[in-house]
Amino acid sequence: MALFTSENAKPWPRRAVVTAGMPYGNKSLHFGHVGGVFVPADCFARFMKDRIGAENVRFVSGTDCYGSPIMEGYRKLVEAGEFEGTISDYVRRNHDIQKATLDAYEIELSIYQGSSLDHAGEVHQRVTNQFISQLYKNGWLKRQSTLQFYDPQAQTFLNGRQVQGFCPVQGCKSEKAYADECDLGHQFAPEDLLKPVSTLSGLTPEMRPVENWYFDLPAFTQYLRDFTDELEKDADLRTIVPQTIREFLGAPITYIKNELLEEYQKVADQLPTHEFHEAPKGKQSFELWFNSVDDRDEARGVLAAAGIRFRTGKALVPFRITGNIEWGVKAPVLEDVEGLTVWCWPESLWAPISFTQACNDELGLPEDSWRDFWCTEDAQVYQFIGQDNLYFYGVAQPAMFEALRPGNFDGSDQAVRQTRLIANHHVLFGKSKASSSGAVKPPTADQLLDYYTPEQLRAHWLALGLDQKSVGFSPKPFDPDPAKREDPRYADPALKEGALLTNVFNRLARSCFYEAQKSFEGIMPVGEVSAECVAKAQDALLRYDDIMHKVELHSVLSLADEFIRYAQKYWADGAKRAANQEDPELLKRTLLDSAYLLRVAALMMHPVVPKGCEKICERFGFDHDAFFSWNGNLDSLAELCTPEEVAAGGHAVEELPPRYDFFEKHPSQFK
């Protein structure tokens, strides 16, 4: 009887897409990219491949090739004489560096290309045209003349990253805000940016009108409220997802300091209809609640003319689709408006669809096969994101997907289904958010590999519990205190989980194979496993499966740790008893049970540390797909063996060289 049934386990989809965001194409990957998003996404994608079959899973990501950060990075390097070539050359160079880093960390993507590169870039342009055209056809795009920053000295419009100031959103203390968003993900109108400065000239830029297309996000307020209500009923979903989405679904509010109350009262009757709310206890600002964002925007001019400074609250505002920068995906021509490109955020939301299509193209699948992964009831898309990007993925994306109905952007009658968001908190460097511009420079993802193996870091990052809170990463070789770096009494926090691999798990695997070689001529005993071991293993597997539905990866690692230590103790105690009693049958029985426990441990740890677990499979000599499948009875090794081996009661394993390590320490750790 199969272990997983409808009575004891929650169902998984038939097909799945797993995403890992899109790193900007202006730099290499820092450890936050790898440890905070890619490793968790890779762990989950590998589990899904083992759980529902690798052919049914697409793990997609790629370089975000367009947008103002890339333009700025390219411009600065060229001006400094540090790069020669086109901006396309610059993006491809960074993409290749990113891909090499991901490979080094054993991130197994179905596709990692780029939104402007090769076939994936061609597909992305086509999908972009279809997506925007359908939004327009359905009546959800608005052509608006808005104000954009212009540097009169440089005589150019400024892209988003060429303007810096303070965030105007009430309660936000970010001093790193750009034209219409801050580094914490808050959105606002460009004219609300506080203390704007042009990065080209250092001067305060002017505001000049430009025409662009905007998605009518406020029209989906009620849909998003209902959508969030449903999310809150899902016990397996991280609570931060609906909590953060709901923050944007309130009334449009303007905040004004209490000392400006009299000035407000003088112009109150000139403002659109609104409600006045006194400052809550302990707060320094009273509030004006408007019926719509348009009313709040109209009030902006009145307040500004009266010299009344204000801040705005979180609310749904029209979501910008196009921009005026040269380096971007070309926007389709609508109403004869030409020369526009797509703002990088909206096109990055449908880029995973583009990558899925490009991946299926590479596999030689039918052109419409992507819909099997994005549109059908028996499929699910799991999007791993940073929590500060929930506005885009949890607010703008669901509304745009709903706006495509009826039907789909490519003319089919199958609508894109809403995705499942896996929002992680930040990996900190020590106690602070990692920043390459800070006083203490955090190590790059590549630098860490000079001191740790990829598997040591994968296990450590997954154990941090980023689903619950932001957690500090404190690798000893990069401790800012020289005394701690050199003190052998100071343990390296980053090696805590690595010890499980290089000591306990390694010892269990070596013991099983060496004992088979030593006592049974290289034949691993096969037969009925003791009831205790089967019960222990199957209970752990059921708990593991349930935890994976919640994507609580730190709990998965904790469960696997507990199981591996149980298995190692079971072997050590049994082998000791067999030796003391000089009982070869007891030794055989203990080895049979322990080899089964080893296979279960490898199955559980495969998503976490794939390379070492695959070495275990290779030494067993079993088929990879069968060994790492969750869909058998999982009650003995017999289901992996031939009928002849089962009848003979043994399976020949590969010879293990002396002092062989399934999980190795980094050379720098041998001191």
PDB file of N, CA and C in Angstrom, residues 253 343 528 553:
ATOM      1  N   ILE A 253      -5.313  58.184   1.671  1.00  0.00           N
ATOM      2  CA  ILE A 253      -5.180  59.082   2.828  1.00  0.00           C
ATOM      3  C   ILE A 253      -4.014  60.039   2.616  1.00  0.00           C
ATOM      4  N   TRP A 343       7.903  49.606 -18.478  1.00  0.00           N
ATOM      5  CA  TRP A 343       8.556  49.719 -17.175  1.00  0.00           C
ATOM      6  C   TRP A 343       8.961  48.331 -16.719  1.00  0.00           C
ATOM      7  N   GLU A 528      12.397  -7.594   4.542  1.00  0.00           N
ATOM      8  CA  GLU A 528      11.406  -6.869   5.328  1.00  0.00           C
ATOM      9  C   GLU A 528      12.092  -6.080   6.427  1.00  0.00           C
ATOM     10  N   LEU A 553      10.871  25.582   5.387  1.00  0.00           N
ATOM     11  CA  LEU A 553      12.060  24.808   5.070  1.00  0.00           C
ATOM     12  C   LEU A 553      12.967  24.607   6.275  1.00  0.00           C
TER      13      LEU A 553
END
